[in-house]
Amino acid sequence: PGARPGGLVPWTWVDGDWILALYSPDWEGDYALYLLSPYGDVYEVFSWTGEVYAFGLEDWRPDGRAALVDVGFHGSSGREIRLLDLAARTGRTVLTIADFSFEGGAAFTRPTGRDLVIRGGDAATELIEVRRTDGSLFSTLLERARPGEWTRSAAWLYGLEGTTVVLGDGVGLQLLSNTGDWIRDLAAPGEACRPVRWWDAGTVLARCLAPEVLAYQPDGYYGRLWLVPADGGAASPLTALPAGPVDIVDFGYFDARQAGGQVFANWAGDCGAAMVDLVHPDGSTATITDNALVGVSGGSLVVRRWTSCDQAEGSLHLVAPDGTGIRDLLTAPAGAPGVIDAVMFDSP
């Protein structure tokens, strides 16, 4: 796409309506990060060429000027998480994962993004640490034997105020201090609950495997969404149980957003199947569009779509809450990767 140079970005204007997209126009190793304004402007804030496959955006720093990107799949050297300075157009590796089978991840702390939360370890140990950007250790949030089931791996959500962390340890949910001290257990209304995002200042959106589905499908991955109070109160269901038995390739719901007084949730299945569903007050749902809800901009839905199982020909679109298309934001050449991933400003 025709994009303005990154040096023209009005950084002080970047707010919750802006989008950061990871894009590739071909399969030859060309990649770019595009910053999309709500006014229709597109800025190229980072680009590179090489054999390293970029396959995900881990996080976008709260000031908008840096991002964490997943790269890898080049030979046998595994994958890396790179810290990219979007304003200075420089980057460096902050985490190397020796074997892709061991889940990696990183995120900026909140509210400033000064430090990083990094998930690491090895074949035997699962580790979640808070580290400064120079690599020095601030605190250890979790250190334990790596679970035998991948669904039991840990997940975290940094507190908006910067002093607490919600930890999902594959069994329950806990509120910790940012130095790893236990504060309280939170409601965990299902199996393998994972914090997703802050729904409001005192409530966590969490995804839990539904015990009712696991009872007849023990290897299933069907998830429901719940609203979990950070004060330890009882959780409330956001999405209802399915009306009937679900198939093994139905993975349920992963995320949700609010727009125009309504709630919209991301459903996903096997081989790239994904939908954006309207959530009714009783938790039942109705599909309004394909494929993934990235966030909300100006009261409208930012949606990423693709055409194949590998999510190729990815594109970004602005869609009204009733599912009506408003405009195309970023499209892909035929057969190209296109939009690989996208996040909204300060998306957690």
mmCIF file of C-alpha atoms in Angstrom:
data_model
loop_
_atom_site.group_PDB
_atom_site.id
_atom_site.type_symbol
_atom_site.label_atom_id
_atom_site.label_comp_id
_atom_site.label_asym_id
_atom_site.label_seq_id
_atom_site.Cartn_x
_atom_site.Cartn_y
_atom_site.Cartn_z
ATOM 1 C CA PRO A 1 0.000 0.000 0.000
ATOM 2 C CA GLY A 2 1.048 3.606 -0.524
ATOM 3 C CA ALA A 3 2.253 4.639 2.914
ATOM 4 C CA ARG A 4 3.724 7.808 4.358
ATOM 5 C CA PRO A 5 7.217 7.694 5.900
ATOM 6 C CA GLY A 6 7.323 6.828 9.597
ATOM 7 C CA GLY A 7 9.095 10.091 10.322
ATOM 8 C CA LEU A 8 5.829 11.924 9.654
ATOM 9 C CA VAL A 9 3.850 10.128 12.401
ATOM 10 C CA PRO A 10 2.225 12.647 14.781
ATOM 11 C CA TRP A 11 3.060 10.543 17.852
ATOM 12 C CA THR A 12 1.193 12.804 20.278
ATOM 13 C CA TRP A 13 -2.027 12.080 18.382
ATOM 14 C CA VAL A 14 -1.755 8.291 18.679
ATOM 15 C CA ASP A 15 -4.590 7.025 20.879
ATOM 16 C CA GLY A 16 -7.055 4.158 21.253
ATOM 17 C CA ASP A 17 -8.422 4.526 17.706
ATOM 18 C CA TRP A 18 -5.060 3.816 16.013
ATOM 19 C CA ILE A 19 -3.998 0.402 14.684
ATOM 20 C CA LEU A 20 -0.593 -1.266 14.293
ATOM 21 C CA ALA A 21 -0.467 -3.921 11.560
ATOM 22 C CA LEU A 22 2.202 -6.465 10.600
ATOM 23 C CA TYR A 23 2.129 -6.804 6.819
ATOM 24 C CA SER A 24 3.902 -8.688 4.031
ATOM 25 C CA PRO A 25 3.282 -8.071 0.301
ATOM 26 C CA ASP A 26 4.924 -11.326 -0.840
ATOM 27 C CA TRP A 27 6.463 -14.650 0.241
ATOM 28 C CA GLU A 28 10.030 -13.415 -0.377
ATOM 29 C CA GLY A 29 10.732 -12.166 3.156
ATOM 30 C CA ASP A 30 9.576 -8.541 2.901
ATOM 31 C CA TYR A 31 7.821 -7.219 6.013
ATOM 32 C CA ALA A 32 6.558 -3.902 7.291
ATOM 33 C CA LEU A 33 4.773 -2.473 10.295
ATOM 34 C CA TYR A 34 2.062 -0.011 9.311
ATOM 35 C CA LEU A 35 0.491 2.502 11.653
ATOM 36 C CA LEU A 36 -3.096 3.322 10.675
ATOM 37 C CA SER A 37 -4.785 6.481 11.885
ATOM 38 C CA PRO A 38 -8.588 6.824 12.260
ATOM 39 C CA TYR A 39 -8.401 9.493 9.544
ATOM 40 C CA GLY A 40 -7.319 7.040 6.858
ATOM 41 C CA ASP A 41 -3.582 7.762 6.992
ATOM 42 C CA VAL A 42 -1.101 4.863 6.713
ATOM 43 C CA TYR A 43 2.491 5.229 7.948
ATOM 44 C CA GLU A 44 5.328 2.738 7.481
ATOM 45 C CA VAL A 45 7.042 2.726 10.876
ATOM 46 C CA PHE A 46 9.313 -0.302 10.405
ATOM 47 C CA SER A 47 10.401 -2.609 7.593
ATOM 48 C CA TRP A 48 12.906 -5.397 6.972
ATOM 49 C CA THR A 49 13.846 -8.026 4.409
ATOM 50 C CA GLY A 50 15.307 -11.443 5.049
ATOM 51 C CA GLU A 51 14.710 -15.108 5.668
ATOM 52 C CA VAL A 52 13.250 -14.509 9.133
ATOM 53 C CA TYR A 53 9.501 -15.113 9.078
ATOM 54 C CA ALA A 54 7.578 -12.573 11.145
ATOM 55 C CA PHE A 55 4.411 -14.198 12.436
ATOM 56 C CA GLY A 56 2.943 -12.135 15.244
ATOM 57 C CA LEU A 57 2.695 -8.933 17.227
ATOM 58 C CA GLU A 58 3.179 -9.662 20.909
ATOM 59 C CA ASP A 59 2.399 -6.183 22.226
ATOM 60 C CA TRP A 60 2.406 -2.454 21.506
ATOM 61 C CA ARG A 61 3.936 -0.173 24.115
ATOM 62 C CA PRO A 62 1.458 2.164 25.857
ATOM 63 C CA ASP A 63 3.135 5.273 24.408
ATOM 64 C CA GLY A 64 2.758 3.822 20.910
ATOM 65 C CA ARG A 65 6.454 4.149 20.035
ATOM 66 C CA ALA A 66 7.667 0.554 20.404
ATOM 67 C CA ALA A 67 6.423 -2.963 19.699
ATOM 68 C CA LEU A 68 7.309 -6.574 20.485
ATOM 69 C CA VAL A 69 7.284 -8.839 17.419
ATOM 70 C CA ASP A 70 7.568 -12.635 17.062
ATOM 71 C CA VAL A 71 9.987 -13.787 14.370
ATOM 72 C CA GLY A 72 11.424 -17.187 13.530
ATOM 73 C CA PHE A 73 10.982 -20.352 11.470
ATOM 74 C CA HIS A 74 14.316 -19.807 9.742
ATOM 75 C CA GLY A 75 16.184 -23.118 9.800
ATOM 76 C CA SER A 76 16.675 -24.674 13.220
ATOM 77 C CA SER A 77 17.387 -21.579 15.288
ATOM 78 C CA GLY A 78 13.866 -21.335 16.703
ATOM 79 C CA ARG A 79 12.069 -18.071 17.224
ATOM 80 C CA GLU A 80 12.839 -14.684 18.727
ATOM 81 C CA ILE A 81 10.919 -11.843 20.279
ATOM 82 C CA ARG A 82 12.273 -8.522 19.122
ATOM 83 C CA LEU A 83 11.813 -5.097 20.646
ATOM 84 C CA LEU A 84 11.312 -2.576 17.841
ATOM 85 C CA ASP A 85 11.669 1.157 18.423
ATOM 86 C CA LEU A 86 9.140 2.507 15.925
ATOM 87 C CA ALA A 87 10.206 6.126 16.266
ATOM 88 C CA ALA A 88 13.952 5.465 15.864
ATOM 89 C CA ARG A 89 13.420 2.453 13.506
ATOM 90 C CA THR A 90 15.850 0.255 15.446
ATOM 91 C CA GLY A 91 15.367 -3.243 16.832
ATOM 92 C CA ARG A 92 17.007 -5.857 18.999
ATOM 93 C CA THR A 93 16.274 -9.360 20.247
ATOM 94 C CA VAL A 94 15.013 -9.525 23.828
ATOM 95 C CA LEU A 95 14.190 -13.250 23.990
ATOM 96 C CA THR A 96 15.315 -16.312 22.046
ATOM 97 C CA ILE A 97 13.265 -19.489 22.283
ATOM 98 C CA ALA A 98 15.372 -22.535 21.467
ATOM 99 C CA ASP A 99 12.488 -24.825 20.523
ATOM 100 C CA PHE A 100 9.163 -23.673 19.103
ATOM 101 C CA SER A 101 7.346 -26.421 20.995
ATOM 102 C CA PHE A 102 7.907 -24.434 24.183
ATOM 103 C CA GLU A 103 5.497 -21.521 24.248
ATOM 104 C CA GLY A 104 7.128 -18.110 24.416
ATOM 105 C CA GLY A 105 5.679 -14.697 24.949
ATOM 106 C CA ALA A 106 6.337 -11.185 26.103
ATOM 107 C CA ALA A 107 4.428 -8.005 26.890
ATOM 108 C CA PHE A 108 5.076 -4.512 28.122
ATOM 109 C CA THR A 109 4.203 -3.639 31.694
ATOM 110 C CA ARG A 110 1.440 -1.138 32.361
ATOM 111 C CA PRO A 111 0.821 1.747 32.531
ATOM 112 C CA THR A 112 4.186 2.980 31.183
ATOM 113 C CA GLY A 113 5.656 0.012 29.295
ATOM 114 C CA ARG A 114 8.985 0.612 31.000
ATOM 115 C CA ASP A 115 9.620 -3.097 31.674
ATOM 116 C CA LEU A 116 8.799 -6.410 29.996
ATOM 117 C CA VAL A 117 6.989 -9.517 31.181
ATOM 118 C CA ILE A 118 8.700 -12.514 29.577
ATOM 119 C CA ARG A 119 7.659 -16.153 29.527
ATOM 120 C CA GLY A 120 10.564 -18.524 29.157
ATOM 121 C CA GLY A 121 12.148 -21.551 30.747
ATOM 122 C CA ASP A 122 13.142 -24.815 29.133
ATOM 123 C CA ALA A 123 11.816 -28.323 28.579
ATOM 124 C CA ALA A 124 11.510 -28.903 32.321
ATOM 125 C CA THR A 125 10.695 -25.476 33.746
ATOM 126 C CA GLU A 126 8.090 -22.821 33.032
ATOM 127 C CA LEU A 127 9.172 -19.320 33.979
ATOM 128 C CA ILE A 128 7.456 -15.911 33.917
ATOM 129 C CA GLU A 129 9.653 -12.956 34.810
ATOM 130 C CA VAL A 130 9.505 -9.176 34.781
ATOM 131 C CA ARG A 131 12.688 -7.805 33.256
ATOM 132 C CA ARG A 132 13.929 -4.354 32.465
ATOM 133 C CA THR A 133 14.668 -3.631 28.815
ATOM 134 C CA ASP A 134 18.400 -3.948 29.539
ATOM 135 C CA GLY A 135 17.757 -7.577 30.496
ATOM 136 C CA SER A 136 18.144 -7.224 34.272
ATOM 137 C CA LEU A 137 15.641 -9.079 36.443
ATOM 138 C CA PHE A 138 12.978 -7.124 38.331
ATOM 139 C CA SER A 139 10.897 -10.010 39.678
ATOM 140 C CA THR A 140 9.848 -13.621 39.153
ATOM 141 C CA LEU A 141 6.096 -14.143 38.890
ATOM 142 C CA LEU A 142 6.135 -17.901 38.335
ATOM 143 C CA GLU A 143 8.723 -20.676 38.385
ATOM 144 C CA ARG A 144 7.487 -24.263 38.296
ATOM 145 C CA ALA A 145 7.755 -27.595 36.537
ATOM 146 C CA ARG A 146 6.411 -27.285 32.998
ATOM 147 C CA PRO A 147 2.878 -28.747 32.833
ATOM 148 C CA GLY A 148 2.432 -31.905 30.824
ATOM 149 C CA GLU A 149 -0.643 -30.496 29.054
ATOM 150 C CA TRP A 150 -0.133 -27.404 26.884
ATOM 151 C CA THR A 151 -3.595 -26.147 27.878
ATOM 152 C CA ARG A 152 -2.273 -25.771 31.441
ATOM 153 C CA SER A 153 0.504 -23.342 30.537
ATOM 154 C CA ALA A 154 0.473 -20.071 32.458
ATOM 155 C CA ALA A 155 -0.870 -16.732 31.250
ATOM 156 C CA TRP A 156 -0.769 -13.273 32.774
ATOM 157 C CA LEU A 157 -2.399 -9.856 32.611
ATOM 158 C CA TYR A 158 -0.545 -6.864 34.026
ATOM 159 C CA GLY A 159 -2.538 -4.541 36.271
ATOM 160 C CA LEU A 160 -3.560 -1.211 34.772
ATOM 161 C CA GLU A 161 -2.070 0.611 37.752
ATOM 162 C CA GLY A 162 1.259 -1.195 37.372
ATOM 163 C CA THR A 163 1.495 -2.775 40.820
ATOM 164 C CA THR A 164 -0.447 -6.034 40.357
ATOM 165 C CA VAL A 165 -0.613 -8.974 37.944
ATOM 166 C CA VAL A 166 -3.416 -11.458 37.286
ATOM 167 C CA LEU A 167 -1.917 -14.916 36.802
ATOM 168 C CA GLY A 168 -3.626 -17.929 35.301
ATOM 169 C CA ASP A 169 -1.602 -20.970 36.311
ATOM 170 C CA GLY A 170 -3.608 -23.569 34.387
ATOM 171 C CA VAL A 171 -5.672 -24.398 37.470
ATOM 172 C CA GLY A 172 -7.031 -21.106 38.809
ATOM 173 C CA LEU A 173 -6.636 -17.340 38.714
ATOM 174 C CA GLN A 174 -4.615 -15.376 41.245
ATOM 175 C CA LEU A 175 -3.935 -11.720 41.887
ATOM 176 C CA LEU A 176 -0.231 -11.123 42.587
ATOM 177 C CA SER A 177 1.870 -8.083 43.312
ATOM 178 C CA ASN A 178 4.288 -7.117 40.553
ATOM 179 C CA THR A 179 7.044 -8.677 42.665
ATOM 180 C CA GLY A 180 5.252 -12.048 42.606
ATOM 181 C CA ASP A 181 3.668 -12.019 46.080
ATOM 182 C CA TRP A 182 0.240 -13.642 46.376
ATOM 183 C CA ILE A 183 -2.602 -11.221 47.172
ATOM 184 C CA ARG A 184 -5.749 -13.288 46.673
ATOM 185 C CA ASP A 185 -7.347 -16.059 44.634
ATOM 186 C CA LEU A 186 -9.880 -14.989 42.036
ATOM 187 C CA ALA A 187 -12.942 -16.857 40.832
ATOM 188 C CA ALA A 188 -12.071 -19.515 38.243
ATOM 189 C CA PRO A 189 -15.398 -20.769 36.815
ATOM 190 C CA GLY A 190 -13.960 -23.485 34.601
ATOM 191 C CA GLU A 191 -10.787 -25.341 33.696
ATOM 192 C CA ALA A 192 -7.457 -23.797 32.604
ATOM 193 C CA CYS A 193 -8.715 -20.222 33.025
ATOM 194 C CA ARG A 194 -6.609 -17.536 31.322
ATOM 195 C CA PRO A 195 -6.900 -13.779 31.803
ATOM 196 C CA VAL A 196 -7.552 -12.073 28.463
ATOM 197 C CA ARG A 197 -7.873 -8.323 29.101
ATOM 198 C CA TRP A 198 -9.236 -5.778 31.554
ATOM 199 C CA TRP A 199 -12.969 -5.377 30.921
ATOM 200 C CA ASP A 200 -13.032 -2.335 33.179
ATOM 201 C CA ALA A 201 -10.861 -0.995 35.987
ATOM 202 C CA GLY A 202 -11.930 -3.746 38.404
ATOM 203 C CA THR A 203 -12.951 -6.664 36.191
ATOM 204 C CA VAL A 204 -10.927 -9.185 34.178
ATOM 205 C CA LEU A 205 -12.216 -10.844 31.041
ATOM 206 C CA ALA A 206 -11.138 -14.494 31.345
ATOM 207 C CA ARG A 207 -11.373 -17.533 29.082
ATOM 208 C CA CYS A 208 -12.013 -20.904 30.731
ATOM 209 C CA LEU A 209 -12.473 -24.370 29.273
ATOM 210 C CA ALA A 210 -16.064 -25.406 29.887
ATOM 211 C CA PRO A 211 -16.294 -28.408 32.277
ATOM 212 C CA GLU A 212 -19.682 -29.273 30.762
ATOM 213 C CA VAL A 213 -17.974 -29.809 27.391
ATOM 214 C CA LEU A 214 -14.890 -31.520 28.828
ATOM 215 C CA ALA A 215 -17.223 -34.062 30.443
ATOM 216 C CA TYR A 216 -17.990 -35.582 27.027
ATOM 217 C CA GLN A 217 -14.978 -34.262 25.130
ATOM 218 C CA PRO A 218 -11.983 -34.511 27.489
ATOM 219 C CA ASP A 219 -9.493 -33.508 24.784
ATOM 220 C CA GLY A 220 -11.573 -30.536 23.637
ATOM 221 C CA TYR A 221 -10.591 -26.883 23.779
ATOM 222 C CA TYR A 222 -13.994 -25.189 23.884
ATOM 223 C CA GLY A 223 -13.766 -21.980 25.907
ATOM 224 C CA ARG A 224 -16.346 -19.669 27.471
ATOM 225 C CA LEU A 225 -15.758 -16.058 28.425
ATOM 226 C CA TRP A 226 -16.309 -14.825 31.974
ATOM 227 C CA LEU A 227 -16.140 -11.513 33.811
ATOM 228 C CA VAL A 228 -14.036 -11.992 36.943
ATOM 229 C CA PRO A 229 -13.911 -9.273 39.647
ATOM 230 C CA ALA A 230 -10.384 -8.475 40.811
ATOM 231 C CA ASP A 231 -11.673 -8.105 44.389
ATOM 232 C CA GLY A 232 -12.329 -11.853 44.585
ATOM 233 C CA GLY A 233 -16.076 -11.698 43.957
ATOM 234 C CA ALA A 234 -18.091 -14.242 42.006
ATOM 235 C CA ALA A 235 -17.602 -14.415 38.249
ATOM 236 C CA SER A 236 -20.377 -13.749 35.734
ATOM 237 C CA PRO A 237 -20.664 -15.580 32.397
ATOM 238 C CA LEU A 238 -20.327 -13.421 29.294
ATOM 239 C CA THR A 239 -20.959 -16.197 26.759
ATOM 240 C CA ALA A 240 -23.415 -19.023 27.337
ATOM 241 C CA LEU A 241 -22.863 -22.740 26.985
ATOM 242 C CA PRO A 242 -23.597 -24.002 23.457
ATOM 243 C CA ALA A 243 -27.152 -25.205 22.941
ATOM 244 C CA GLY A 244 -25.977 -28.690 21.980
ATOM 245 C CA PRO A 245 -22.843 -30.849 21.802
ATOM 246 C CA VAL A 246 -19.864 -29.182 20.139
ATOM 247 C CA ASP A 247 -17.439 -30.743 17.705
ATOM 248 C CA ILE A 248 -13.792 -31.342 18.606
ATOM 249 C CA VAL A 249 -12.759 -28.576 16.147
ATOM 250 C CA ASP A 250 -15.015 -25.981 17.835
ATOM 251 C CA PHE A 251 -12.694 -24.029 20.140
ATOM 252 C CA GLY A 252 -15.302 -21.578 21.411
ATOM 253 C CA TYR A 253 -14.569 -17.986 22.375
ATOM 254 C CA PHE A 254 -11.230 -16.286 22.949
ATOM 255 C CA ASP A 255 -11.785 -12.536 23.330
ATOM 256 C CA ALA A 256 -14.477 -9.869 23.410
ATOM 257 C CA ARG A 257 -14.928 -6.119 23.047
ATOM 258 C CA GLN A 258 -17.596 -3.539 23.760
ATOM 259 C CA ALA A 259 -18.871 -1.163 21.080
ATOM 260 C CA GLY A 260 -21.967 1.000 20.935
ATOM 261 C CA GLY A 261 -23.414 -0.499 24.103
ATOM 262 C CA GLN A 262 -23.094 -4.025 22.702
ATOM 263 C CA VAL A 263 -20.637 -6.885 23.214
ATOM 264 C CA PHE A 264 -18.832 -8.693 20.408
ATOM 265 C CA ALA A 265 -16.811 -11.890 20.835
ATOM 266 C CA ASN A 266 -14.224 -13.776 18.771
ATOM 267 C CA TRP A 267 -15.082 -17.402 18.028
ATOM 268 C CA ALA A 268 -12.464 -19.713 16.499
ATOM 269 C CA GLY A 269 -12.252 -23.259 15.207
ATOM 270 C CA ASP A 270 -9.805 -25.467 13.354
ATOM 271 C CA CYS A 271 -7.904 -24.487 10.183
ATOM 272 C CA GLY A 272 -8.440 -20.740 10.277
ATOM 273 C CA ALA A 273 -12.167 -20.857 10.947
ATOM 274 C CA ALA A 274 -13.144 -17.704 12.872
ATOM 275 C CA MET A 275 -16.136 -15.419 13.325
ATOM 276 C CA VAL A 276 -17.098 -12.208 15.091
ATOM 277 C CA ASP A 277 -20.299 -12.789 17.063
ATOM 278 C CA LEU A 278 -22.732 -10.411 18.708
ATOM 279 C CA VAL A 279 -23.273 -11.472 22.326
ATOM 280 C CA HIS A 280 -26.862 -11.123 23.540
ATOM 281 C CA PRO A 281 -27.642 -10.262 27.197
ATOM 282 C CA ASP A 282 -28.373 -13.948 27.939
ATOM 283 C CA GLY A 283 -24.955 -14.983 26.586
ATOM 284 C CA SER A 284 -26.241 -16.472 23.354
ATOM 285 C CA THR A 285 -24.520 -15.307 20.190
ATOM 286 C CA ALA A 286 -25.158 -14.486 16.544
ATOM 287 C CA THR A 287 -22.463 -14.200 13.868
ATOM 288 C CA ILE A 288 -22.205 -10.783 12.194
ATOM 289 C CA THR A 289 -18.960 -11.006 10.155
ATOM 290 C CA ASP A 290 -15.702 -12.866 9.432
ATOM 291 C CA ASN A 291 -13.017 -13.433 10.889
ATOM 292 C CA ALA A 292 -11.296 -11.796 13.873
ATOM 293 C CA LEU A 293 -12.156 -8.739 15.934
ATOM 294 C CA VAL A 294 -8.990 -6.677 16.428
ATOM 295 C CA GLY A 295 -10.634 -3.901 18.430
ATOM 296 C CA VAL A 296 -12.887 -0.866 18.290
ATOM 297 C CA SER A 297 -12.167 2.457 16.594
ATOM 298 C CA GLY A 298 -14.596 5.349 16.845
ATOM 299 C CA GLY A 299 -17.432 3.017 17.852
ATOM 300 C CA SER A 300 -16.899 0.745 14.824
ATOM 301 C CA LEU A 301 -15.313 -2.714 14.704
ATOM 302 C CA VAL A 302 -11.808 -3.246 13.330
ATOM 303 C CA VAL A 303 -11.879 -6.698 11.728
ATOM 304 C CA ARG A 304 -9.094 -8.824 10.242
ATOM 305 C CA ARG A 305 -10.090 -11.249 7.485
ATOM 306 C CA TRP A 306 -8.295 -13.953 5.518
ATOM 307 C CA THR A 307 -9.055 -16.425 2.747
ATOM 308 C CA SER A 308 -7.344 -19.695 3.679
ATOM 309 C CA CYS A 309 -6.437 -22.080 6.473
ATOM 310 C CA ASP A 310 -3.045 -20.411 6.938
ATOM 311 C CA GLN A 311 -4.750 -16.996 7.174
ATOM 312 C CA ALA A 312 -3.110 -15.784 3.959
ATOM 313 C CA GLU A 313 -4.413 -12.767 2.030
ATOM 314 C CA GLY A 314 -5.044 -11.086 5.374
ATOM 315 C CA SER A 315 -6.796 -7.735 5.307
ATOM 316 C CA LEU A 316 -8.172 -5.116 7.707
ATOM 317 C CA HIS A 317 -11.637 -3.593 7.537
ATOM 318 C CA LEU A 318 -13.811 -1.152 9.439
ATOM 319 C CA VAL A 319 -17.243 -2.665 10.095
ATOM 320 C CA ALA A 320 -20.357 -1.186 11.717
ATOM 321 C CA PRO A 321 -21.763 -2.982 14.805
ATOM 322 C CA ASP A 322 -24.561 -4.393 12.619
ATOM 323 C CA GLY A 323 -21.997 -6.056 10.349
ATOM 324 C CA THR A 324 -22.213 -3.537 7.511
ATOM 325 C CA GLY A 325 -18.868 -2.785 5.898
ATOM 326 C CA ILE A 326 -17.694 0.831 6.229
ATOM 327 C CA ARG A 327 -14.331 0.822 4.459
ATOM 328 C CA ASP A 328 -11.274 -1.298 3.707
ATOM 329 C CA LEU A 329 -8.263 -0.272 5.798
ATOM 330 C CA LEU A 330 -5.484 -2.502 4.439
ATOM 331 C CA THR A 331 -5.738 -5.169 1.739
ATOM 332 C CA ALA A 332 -3.370 -7.774 0.309
ATOM 333 C CA PRO A 333 -2.210 -8.613 -3.213
ATOM 334 C CA ALA A 334 -3.731 -11.849 -4.500
ATOM 335 C CA GLY A 335 -2.038 -14.861 -2.914
ATOM 336 C CA ALA A 336 0.203 -12.765 -0.642
ATOM 337 C CA PRO A 337 0.369 -12.983 3.174
ATOM 338 C CA GLY A 338 -1.044 -9.459 3.536
ATOM 339 C CA VAL A 339 -1.988 -8.510 7.093
ATOM 340 C CA ILE A 340 -0.383 -11.133 9.326
ATOM 341 C CA ASP A 341 -1.442 -9.597 12.632
ATOM 342 C CA ALA A 342 -2.836 -6.347 14.029
ATOM 343 C CA VAL A 343 -3.359 -4.743 17.435
ATOM 344 C CA MET A 344 -5.124 -1.654 18.704
ATOM 345 C CA PHE A 345 -3.317 1.001 20.698
ATOM 346 C CA ASP A 346 -2.862 -0.146 24.313
ATOM 347 C CA SER A 347 -4.975 -3.198 23.483
ATOM 348 C CA PRO A 348 -4.670 -5.036 26.845
#
